[in-house]
Coordinates of C-alpha atoms and ligand atoms in Angstrom, one line a residue:
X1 CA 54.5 -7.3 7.5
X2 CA 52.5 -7.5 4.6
X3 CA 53.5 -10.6 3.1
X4 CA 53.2 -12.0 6.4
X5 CA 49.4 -10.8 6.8
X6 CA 48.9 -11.5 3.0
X7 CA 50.1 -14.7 2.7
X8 CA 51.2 -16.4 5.6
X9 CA 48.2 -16.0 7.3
X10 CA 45.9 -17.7 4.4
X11 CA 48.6 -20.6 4.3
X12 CA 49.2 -21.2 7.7
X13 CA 44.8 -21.2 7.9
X14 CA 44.3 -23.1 4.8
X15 CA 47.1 -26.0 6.0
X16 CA 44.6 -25.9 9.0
X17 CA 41.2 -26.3 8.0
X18 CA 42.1 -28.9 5.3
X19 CA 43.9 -31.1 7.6
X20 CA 42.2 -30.6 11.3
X21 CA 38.9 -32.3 10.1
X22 CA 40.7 -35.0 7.9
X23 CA 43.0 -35.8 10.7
X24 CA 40.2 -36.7 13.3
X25 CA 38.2 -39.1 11.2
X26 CA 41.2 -40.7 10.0
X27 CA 42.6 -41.3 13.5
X28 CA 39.3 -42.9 14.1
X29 CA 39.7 -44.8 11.1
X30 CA 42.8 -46.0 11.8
X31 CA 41.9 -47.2 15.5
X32 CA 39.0 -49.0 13.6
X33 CA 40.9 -51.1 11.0
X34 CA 43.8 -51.7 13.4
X35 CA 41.2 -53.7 15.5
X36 CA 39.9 -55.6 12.4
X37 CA 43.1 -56.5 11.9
X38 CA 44.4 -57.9 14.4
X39 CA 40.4 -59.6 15.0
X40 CA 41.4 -61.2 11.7
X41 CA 45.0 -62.5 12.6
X42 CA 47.3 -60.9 15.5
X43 CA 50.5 -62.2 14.2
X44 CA 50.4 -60.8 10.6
X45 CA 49.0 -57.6 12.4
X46 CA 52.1 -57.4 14.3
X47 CA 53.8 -57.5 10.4
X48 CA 51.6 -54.3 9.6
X49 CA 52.0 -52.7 12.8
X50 CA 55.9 -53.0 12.6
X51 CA 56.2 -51.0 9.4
X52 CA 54.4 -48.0 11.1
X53 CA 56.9 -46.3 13.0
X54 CA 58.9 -46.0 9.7
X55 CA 56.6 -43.5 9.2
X56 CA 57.3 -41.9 12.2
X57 CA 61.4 -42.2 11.6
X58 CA 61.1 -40.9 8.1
X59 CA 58.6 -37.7 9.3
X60 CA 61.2 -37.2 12.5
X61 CA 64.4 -37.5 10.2
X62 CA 63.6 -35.1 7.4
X63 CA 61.5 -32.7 9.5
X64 CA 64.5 -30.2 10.7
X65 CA 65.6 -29.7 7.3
X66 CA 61.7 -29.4 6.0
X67 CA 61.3 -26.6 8.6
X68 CA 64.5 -25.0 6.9
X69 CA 63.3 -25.5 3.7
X70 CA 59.9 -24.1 4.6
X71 CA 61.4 -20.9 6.3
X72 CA 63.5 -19.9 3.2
X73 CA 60.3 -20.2 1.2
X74 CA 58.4 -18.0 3.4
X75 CA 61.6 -15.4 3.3
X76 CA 61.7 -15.6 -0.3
X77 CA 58.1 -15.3 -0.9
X78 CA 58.4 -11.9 1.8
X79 CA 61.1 -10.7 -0.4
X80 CA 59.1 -11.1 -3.8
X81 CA 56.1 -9.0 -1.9
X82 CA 58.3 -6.6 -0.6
X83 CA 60.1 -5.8 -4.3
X84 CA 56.8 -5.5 -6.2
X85 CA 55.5 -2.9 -3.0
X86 CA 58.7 -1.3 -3.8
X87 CA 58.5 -0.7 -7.2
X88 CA 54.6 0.3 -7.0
X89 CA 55.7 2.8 -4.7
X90 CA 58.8 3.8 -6.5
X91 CA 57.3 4.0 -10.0
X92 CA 58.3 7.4 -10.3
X93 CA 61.8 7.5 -9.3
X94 CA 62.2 4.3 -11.3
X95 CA 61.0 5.6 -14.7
X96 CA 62.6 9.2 -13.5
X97 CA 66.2 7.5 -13.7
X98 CA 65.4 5.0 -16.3
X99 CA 65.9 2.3 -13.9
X100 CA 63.0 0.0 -15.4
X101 CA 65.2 -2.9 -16.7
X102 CA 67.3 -2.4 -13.1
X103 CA 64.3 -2.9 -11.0
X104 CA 62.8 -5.5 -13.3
X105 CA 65.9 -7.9 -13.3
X106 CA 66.4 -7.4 -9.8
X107 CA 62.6 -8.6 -9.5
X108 CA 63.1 -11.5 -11.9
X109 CA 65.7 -12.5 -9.7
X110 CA 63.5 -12.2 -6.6
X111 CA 61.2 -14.1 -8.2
X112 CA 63.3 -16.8 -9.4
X113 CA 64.5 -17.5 -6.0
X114 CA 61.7 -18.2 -4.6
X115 CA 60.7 -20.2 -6.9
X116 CA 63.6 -22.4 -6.3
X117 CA 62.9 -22.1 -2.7
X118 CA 59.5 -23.5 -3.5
X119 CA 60.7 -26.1 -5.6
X120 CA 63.2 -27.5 -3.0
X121 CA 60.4 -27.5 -0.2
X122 CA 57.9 -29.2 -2.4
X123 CA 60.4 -31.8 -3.7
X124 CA 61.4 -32.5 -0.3
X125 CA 58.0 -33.2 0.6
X126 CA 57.5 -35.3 -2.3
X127 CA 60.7 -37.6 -1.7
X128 CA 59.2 -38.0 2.0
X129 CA 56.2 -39.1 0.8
X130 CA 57.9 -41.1 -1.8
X131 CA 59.5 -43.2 0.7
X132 CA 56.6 -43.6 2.6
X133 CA 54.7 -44.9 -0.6
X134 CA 58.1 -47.3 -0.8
X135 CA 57.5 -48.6 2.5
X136 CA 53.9 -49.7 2.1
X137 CA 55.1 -50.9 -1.1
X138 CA 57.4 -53.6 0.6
X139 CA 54.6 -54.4 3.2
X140 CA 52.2 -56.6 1.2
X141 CA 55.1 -59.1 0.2
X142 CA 56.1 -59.3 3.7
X143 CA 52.4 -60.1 4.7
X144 CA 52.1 -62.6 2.0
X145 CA 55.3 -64.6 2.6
X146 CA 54.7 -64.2 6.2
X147 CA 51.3 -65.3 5.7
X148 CA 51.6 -68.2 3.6
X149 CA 53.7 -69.7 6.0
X150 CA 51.1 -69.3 8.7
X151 CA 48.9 -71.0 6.3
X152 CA 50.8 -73.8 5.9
X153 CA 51.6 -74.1 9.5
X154 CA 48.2 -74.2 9.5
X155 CA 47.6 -71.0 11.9
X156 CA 45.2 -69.4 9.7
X157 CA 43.1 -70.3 6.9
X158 CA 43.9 -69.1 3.2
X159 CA 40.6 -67.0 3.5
X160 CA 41.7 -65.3 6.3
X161 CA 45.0 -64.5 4.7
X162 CA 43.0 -63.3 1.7
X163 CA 40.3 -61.3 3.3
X164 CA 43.6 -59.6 6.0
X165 CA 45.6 -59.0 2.5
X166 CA 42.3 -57.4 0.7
X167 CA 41.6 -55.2 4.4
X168 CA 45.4 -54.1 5.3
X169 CA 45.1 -52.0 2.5
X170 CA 42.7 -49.8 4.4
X171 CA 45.1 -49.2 7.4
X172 CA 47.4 -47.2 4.9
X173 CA 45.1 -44.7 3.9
X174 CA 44.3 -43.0 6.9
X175 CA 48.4 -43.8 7.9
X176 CA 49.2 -41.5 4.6
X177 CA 46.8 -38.8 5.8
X178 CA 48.3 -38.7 9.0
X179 CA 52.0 -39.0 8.5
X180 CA 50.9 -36.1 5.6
X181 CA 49.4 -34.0 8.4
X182 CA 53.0 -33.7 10.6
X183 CA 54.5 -33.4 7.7
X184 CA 52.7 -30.4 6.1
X185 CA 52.9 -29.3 10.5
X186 CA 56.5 -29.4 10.0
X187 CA 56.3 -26.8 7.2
X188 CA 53.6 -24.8 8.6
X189 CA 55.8 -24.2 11.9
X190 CA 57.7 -21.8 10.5
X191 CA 54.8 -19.8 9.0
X192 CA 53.0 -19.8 12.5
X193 CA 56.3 -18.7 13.8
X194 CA 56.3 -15.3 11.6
X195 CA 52.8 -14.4 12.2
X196 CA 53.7 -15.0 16.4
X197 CA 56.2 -12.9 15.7
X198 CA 53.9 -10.0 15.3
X199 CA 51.4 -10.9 18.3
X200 CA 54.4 -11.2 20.5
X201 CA 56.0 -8.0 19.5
X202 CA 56.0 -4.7 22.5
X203 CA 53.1 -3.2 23.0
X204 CA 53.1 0.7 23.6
X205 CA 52.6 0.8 27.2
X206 CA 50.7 3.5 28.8
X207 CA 50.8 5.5 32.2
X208 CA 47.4 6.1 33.5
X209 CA 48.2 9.4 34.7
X210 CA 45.9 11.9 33.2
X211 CA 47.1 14.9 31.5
X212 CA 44.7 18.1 31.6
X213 CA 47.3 21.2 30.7
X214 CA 50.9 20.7 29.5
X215 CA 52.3 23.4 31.7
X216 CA 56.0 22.5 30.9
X217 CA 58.7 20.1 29.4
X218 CA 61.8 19.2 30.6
X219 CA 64.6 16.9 29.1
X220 CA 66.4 16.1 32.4
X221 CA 70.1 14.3 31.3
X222 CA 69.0 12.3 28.6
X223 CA 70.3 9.6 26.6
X224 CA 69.4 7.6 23.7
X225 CA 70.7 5.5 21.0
X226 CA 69.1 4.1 18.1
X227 CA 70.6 0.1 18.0
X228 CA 73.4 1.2 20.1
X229 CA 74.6 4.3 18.3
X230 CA 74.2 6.8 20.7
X231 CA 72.1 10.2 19.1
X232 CA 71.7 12.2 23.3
X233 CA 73.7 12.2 25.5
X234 CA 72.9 13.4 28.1
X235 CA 70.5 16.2 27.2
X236 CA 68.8 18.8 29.3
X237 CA 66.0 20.9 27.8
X238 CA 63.3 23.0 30.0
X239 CA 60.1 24.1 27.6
X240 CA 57.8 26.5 29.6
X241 CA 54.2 27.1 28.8
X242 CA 53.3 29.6 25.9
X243 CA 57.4 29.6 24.6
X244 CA 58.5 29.6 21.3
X245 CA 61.2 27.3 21.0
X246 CA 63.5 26.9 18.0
X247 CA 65.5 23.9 18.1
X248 CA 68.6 23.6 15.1
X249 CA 71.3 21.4 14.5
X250 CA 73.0 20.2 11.6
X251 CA 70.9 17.5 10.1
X252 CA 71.1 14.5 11.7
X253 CA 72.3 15.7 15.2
X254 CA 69.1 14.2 16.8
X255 CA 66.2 17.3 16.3
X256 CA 63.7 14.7 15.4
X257 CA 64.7 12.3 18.0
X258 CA 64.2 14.8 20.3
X259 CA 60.8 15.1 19.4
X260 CA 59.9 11.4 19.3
X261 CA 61.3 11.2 22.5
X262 CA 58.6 13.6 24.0
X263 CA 55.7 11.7 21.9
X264 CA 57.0 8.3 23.3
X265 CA 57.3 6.8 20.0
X266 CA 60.6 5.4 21.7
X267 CA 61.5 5.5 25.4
X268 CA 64.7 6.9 26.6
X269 CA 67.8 5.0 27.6
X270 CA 68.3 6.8 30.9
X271 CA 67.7 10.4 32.2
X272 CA 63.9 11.5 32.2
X273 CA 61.6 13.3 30.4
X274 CA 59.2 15.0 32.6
X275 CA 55.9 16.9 31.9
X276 CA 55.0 19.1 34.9
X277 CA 57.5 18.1 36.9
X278 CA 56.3 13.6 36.2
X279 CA 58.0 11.4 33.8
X280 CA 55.7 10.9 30.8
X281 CA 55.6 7.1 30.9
X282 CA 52.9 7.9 33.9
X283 CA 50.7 9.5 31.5
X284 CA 48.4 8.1 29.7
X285 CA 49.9 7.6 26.0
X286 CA 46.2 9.4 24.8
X287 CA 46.4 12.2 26.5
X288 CA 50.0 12.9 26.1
X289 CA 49.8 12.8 22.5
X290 CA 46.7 15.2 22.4
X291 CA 48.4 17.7 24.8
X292 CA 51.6 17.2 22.8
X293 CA 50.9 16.9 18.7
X294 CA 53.5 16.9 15.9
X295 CA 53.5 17.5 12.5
X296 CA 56.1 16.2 10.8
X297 CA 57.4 17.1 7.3
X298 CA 55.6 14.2 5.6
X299 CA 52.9 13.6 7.5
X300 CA 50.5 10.8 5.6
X301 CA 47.8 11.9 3.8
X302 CA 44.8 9.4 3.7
X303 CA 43.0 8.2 0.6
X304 CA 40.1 10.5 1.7
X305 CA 38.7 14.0 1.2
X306 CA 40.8 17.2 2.8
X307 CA 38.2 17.3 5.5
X308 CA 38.1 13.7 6.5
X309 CA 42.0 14.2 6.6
X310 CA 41.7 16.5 9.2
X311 CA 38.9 15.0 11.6
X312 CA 39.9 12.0 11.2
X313 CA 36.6 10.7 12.1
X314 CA 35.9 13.4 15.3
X315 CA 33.5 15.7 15.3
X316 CA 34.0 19.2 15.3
X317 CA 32.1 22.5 14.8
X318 CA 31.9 24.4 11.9
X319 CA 33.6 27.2 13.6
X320 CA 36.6 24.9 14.9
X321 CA 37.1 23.4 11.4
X322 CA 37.0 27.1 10.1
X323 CA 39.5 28.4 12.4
X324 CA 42.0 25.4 11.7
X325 CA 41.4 26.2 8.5
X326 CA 42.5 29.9 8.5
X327 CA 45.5 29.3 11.1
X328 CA 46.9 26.8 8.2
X329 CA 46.3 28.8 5.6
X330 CA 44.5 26.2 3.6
X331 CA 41.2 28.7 2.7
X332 CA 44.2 30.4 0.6
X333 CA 44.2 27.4 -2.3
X334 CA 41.3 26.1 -1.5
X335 CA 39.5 27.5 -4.0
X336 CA 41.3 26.3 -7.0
X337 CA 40.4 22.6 -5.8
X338 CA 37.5 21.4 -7.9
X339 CA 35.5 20.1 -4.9
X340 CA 37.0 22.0 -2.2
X341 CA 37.7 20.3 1.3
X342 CA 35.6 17.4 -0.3
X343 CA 38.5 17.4 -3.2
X344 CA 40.2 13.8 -2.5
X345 CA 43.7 14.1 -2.1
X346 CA 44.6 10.7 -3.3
X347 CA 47.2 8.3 -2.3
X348 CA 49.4 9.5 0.5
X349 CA 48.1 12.4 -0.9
X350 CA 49.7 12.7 -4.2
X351 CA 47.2 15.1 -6.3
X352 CA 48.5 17.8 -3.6
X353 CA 51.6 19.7 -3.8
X354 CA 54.2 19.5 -0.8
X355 CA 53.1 22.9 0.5
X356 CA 49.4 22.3 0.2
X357 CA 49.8 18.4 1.9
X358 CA 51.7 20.4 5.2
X359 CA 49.1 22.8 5.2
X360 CA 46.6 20.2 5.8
X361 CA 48.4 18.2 8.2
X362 CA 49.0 21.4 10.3
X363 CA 45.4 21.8 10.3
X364 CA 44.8 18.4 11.3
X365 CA 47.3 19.4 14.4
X366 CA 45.7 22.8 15.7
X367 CA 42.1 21.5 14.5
X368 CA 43.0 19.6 18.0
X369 CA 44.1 22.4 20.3
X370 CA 47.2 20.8 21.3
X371 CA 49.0 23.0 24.6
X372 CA 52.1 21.9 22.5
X373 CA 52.6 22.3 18.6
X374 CA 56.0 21.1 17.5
X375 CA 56.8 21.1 13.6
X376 CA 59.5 18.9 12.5
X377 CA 59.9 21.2 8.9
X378 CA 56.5 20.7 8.6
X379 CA 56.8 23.8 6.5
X380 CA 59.3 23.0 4.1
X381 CA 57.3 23.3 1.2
X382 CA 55.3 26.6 2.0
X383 CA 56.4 30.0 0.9
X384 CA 58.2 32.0 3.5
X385 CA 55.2 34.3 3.0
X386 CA 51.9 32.0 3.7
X387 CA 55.1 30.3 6.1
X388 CA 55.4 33.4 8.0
X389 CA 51.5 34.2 7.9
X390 CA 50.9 30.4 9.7
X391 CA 53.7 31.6 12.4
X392 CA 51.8 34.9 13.3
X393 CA 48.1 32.8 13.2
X394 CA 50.0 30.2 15.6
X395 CA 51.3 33.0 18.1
X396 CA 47.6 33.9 18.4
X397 CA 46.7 30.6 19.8
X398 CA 48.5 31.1 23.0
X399 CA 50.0 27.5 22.8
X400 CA 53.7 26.0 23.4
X401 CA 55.5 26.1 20.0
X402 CA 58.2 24.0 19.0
X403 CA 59.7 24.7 15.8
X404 CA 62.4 22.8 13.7
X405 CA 63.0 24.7 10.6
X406 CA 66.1 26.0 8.2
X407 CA 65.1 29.1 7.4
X408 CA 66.2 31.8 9.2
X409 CA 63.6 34.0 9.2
X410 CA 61.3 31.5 11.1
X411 CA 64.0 30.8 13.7
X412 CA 64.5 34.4 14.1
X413 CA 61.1 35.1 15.7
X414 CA 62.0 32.6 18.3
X415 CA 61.8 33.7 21.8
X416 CA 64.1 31.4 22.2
X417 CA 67.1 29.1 20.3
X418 CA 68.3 26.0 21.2
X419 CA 71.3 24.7 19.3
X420 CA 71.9 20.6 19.3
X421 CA 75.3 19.2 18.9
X422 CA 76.6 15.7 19.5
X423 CA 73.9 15.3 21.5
X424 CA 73.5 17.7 23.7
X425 CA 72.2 21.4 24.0
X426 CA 75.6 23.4 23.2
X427 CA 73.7 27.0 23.6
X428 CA 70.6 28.4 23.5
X429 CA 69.1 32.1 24.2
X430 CA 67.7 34.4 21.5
X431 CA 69.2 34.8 18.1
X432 CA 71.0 38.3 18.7
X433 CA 72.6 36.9 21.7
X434 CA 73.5 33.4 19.9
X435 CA 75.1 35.5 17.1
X436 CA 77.4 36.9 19.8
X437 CA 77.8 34.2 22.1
X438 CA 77.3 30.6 20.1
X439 CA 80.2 29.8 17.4
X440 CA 78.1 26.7 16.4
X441 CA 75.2 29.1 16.0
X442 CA 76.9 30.9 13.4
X443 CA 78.5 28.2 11.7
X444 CA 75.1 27.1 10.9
X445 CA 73.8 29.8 9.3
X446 CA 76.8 30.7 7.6
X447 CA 76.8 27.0 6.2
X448 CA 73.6 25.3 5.9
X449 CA 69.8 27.6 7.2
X450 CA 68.5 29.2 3.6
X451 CA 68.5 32.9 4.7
X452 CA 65.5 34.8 3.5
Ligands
LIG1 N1 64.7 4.8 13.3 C1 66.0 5.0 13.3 N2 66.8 3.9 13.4 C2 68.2 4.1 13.4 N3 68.8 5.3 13.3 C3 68.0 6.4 13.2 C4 66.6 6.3 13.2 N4 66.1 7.5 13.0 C5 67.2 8.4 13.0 N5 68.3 7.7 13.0 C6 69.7 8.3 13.1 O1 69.7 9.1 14.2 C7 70.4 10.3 13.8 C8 69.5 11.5 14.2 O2 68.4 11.5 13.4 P1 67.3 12.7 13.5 O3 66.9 12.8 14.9 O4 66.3 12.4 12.5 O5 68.1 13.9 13.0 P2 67.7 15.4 12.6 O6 66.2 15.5 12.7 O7 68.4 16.3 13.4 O8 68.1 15.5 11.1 C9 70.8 10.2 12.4 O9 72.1 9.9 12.3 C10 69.9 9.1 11.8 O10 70.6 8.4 10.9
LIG2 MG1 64.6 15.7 11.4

């Protein structure tokens, strides 16, 4: 994506604006001269003319290949872009495993084939136009024997000969700027291609349903499949107002998927999610996702102060900021930040710890009074203490909470467990009655939930 809006856009405009203006005046240019040409003499214009369409055979026989050529640039150039964001972002993994050299070479190697890719499309370009310079080469001794044997049939006069040899020249100009133009058309193609690519890609598509109170949730049979492995099937799930929900599962069963299901980050296969009692895809997409808000484990941080990060531009009161605030926890470490909530977090957040980015982004959430709260271990990094502090603050709110955590003291306080296996809900009820009742239950506890 970013080499595409980096780099294909300013070549496929620059391509543009150098040739559009060029290729107007010369087409005039060319209509001009043509008609000098054959004012001056028709038959040796007829010469001229007949060399043209080699133009046109040498751009239409070379320009499938050029296209190729032009793609595999464009895909090398992506992957060059793609390996330096990589290591950017990976510095400290990288240097953590002493994987410099590694990541260096495999650069190097990026880089190198591109510029091969690069080189073949340019030489190709330049053996087109080589042969175009070729055939205009040929041309004036065709004109010239041609010619003086028009003379001395005594067609035309040796000054016209002279003064159509001294003009014919002028026809190839505006013939090489053209025949240049399709062929630099034939390489942009595939750049205009990649950035269509991204205009023509789904839109989200909103209901336009509005959404005042999430009363309740319900998963009715559902299935999904990420590229045609199946993660639900067939999934049936009833969230009522003011619950709190515990969903486990080993990791990877499909917790998260849930979840994006419900936010319509992906639409379901078949079954139905409903929201008081109508599928979500009637609602509108804004309201759905500020009756319904998630925080996941790494939520992004923005480049901007802790405050900004949670308004995100809106405009609050003192009091609701305050009160996001303290159901987070935040005021707890805020005071060891230099500048407070105007203390810039950094990139993505990085002069935060784990515990103290979650805390913000679970501000961020109730900042919002959501009816729903889910949290996808969006408090894997807190203490169980502060952890179990944010739960009892939360309970307070009177709001729908959906919690996916591994630690067993936060699953505990449920009202109610669901358990996810192989895509469906295998048991569910409180945790007393799942340690009796649910064998799956137990196995997970006994193998993978932290117990505190
Ligand atoms: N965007 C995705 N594309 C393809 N497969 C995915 C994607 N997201 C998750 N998966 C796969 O779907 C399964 C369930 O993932 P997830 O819902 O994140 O599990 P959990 O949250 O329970 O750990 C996993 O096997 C994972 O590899
Ligand atoms: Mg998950």
């Amino acid at each position: 994506m970013i080499a595409r809006v980096s780099s294909d856009i300013p070549n496929f405009s620059e391509s543009l604006s150098a040739a559009i203006p060029g290729i107007s005046l010369n087409i005039m240019a060319l209509i001009i001269f043509s008609g000098v040409l054959i004012y001056l003499s028709w038959q040796l214009a007829l010469v001229v003319f007949a060399t043209l369409p080699f133009y046109n055979i040498s751009i239409n026989t070379f320009n499938k290949k050029l296209k190729k050529l032009s793609k595999l640039e464009r895909e090398k150039n992506s992957k060059v872009m793609e390996g330096i964001r990589e290591s950017i972002e990976g510095t400290l993994t990288i240097k953590r495993f002493n994987k410099s050299n590694y990541f260096i070479e495999a650069l190097k190697s990026y880089i190198n084939d591109w510029i091969k890719a690069s080189n073949k499309h340019n030489l190709f370009i330049q053996s087109i136009e080589d042969f175009i310079t070729f055939i205009r080469g040929i041309c004036p001794i065709i004109v010239l024997s041609f010619g003086g044997y028009l003379v001395m049939k005594g067609d035309i006069t040796l000054g016209t000969l002279i003064g159509f040899y001294s003009f014919m020249n002028w026809i190839y100009e505006p013939v090489r700027v053209i025949s240049h133009f399709f062929i630099s058309l034939q390489s942009t193609i595939p750049v205009f291609k990649r950035i269509k690519e991204i205009h023509e890609m789904e839109e989200e598509t909103s209901g336009l349903e509005l959404l005042n109170k999430v009363k309740n949730i319900e998963y009715r049979n559902v299935y999904f499949s990420y590229d045609s492995i199946p993660i639900l099937e067939g999934l049936n799930l009833k969230i009522r107002s003011n619950e709190r929900i515990a969903i486990v599962g080993e990791s990877g069963s499909g917790k998260t998927t849930v979840i994006k299901l419900v936010m319509r980050y992906f639409n379901v296969d078949k079954g139905n999610i409903l929201v008081n009692g109508k599928s979500i895809v009637e609602y509108s997409l804004h309201d759905l996702r500020r009756k319904i808000i998630v925080v996941h484990q790494n939520d992004f941080l923005f480049n901007m102060s802790i405050r900004e990060n949670i308004l995100l531009g809106e405009k609050f009161s003192e009091k609701e900021f305050t009160n996001a605030i303290k159901v987070a926890c935040i005021d707890k470490f805020i005071n060891e930040l230099g500048k407070g909530y105007d203390t810039i977090v950094g990139e993505r957040g990085t002069r935060l710890s784990d515990g103290q980015k979650q805390r913000i982004a679970i501000a961020r959430a109730v900042i919002r009074k959501p009816d729903v709260l889910i949290l996808d271990e969006a408090t894997s990094g807190i203490d169980s203490q502060t952890e179990a502090e944010i739960f009892k603050n939360l309970q307070n709110l009177n709001i729908t909470v959906i919690i996916i955590s591994h630690r067993l003291s936060t699953i505990k306080k449920a009202d109610r467990i669901i358990v996810l296996h192989k895509g469906r809900v295998i048991c569910e009820g409180n945790h007393e009655n799942l340690l009796k009742n649910c064998r799956k239950y137990n196995d997970i506890i006994r193998n993978q939930l932290i117990v505190v």
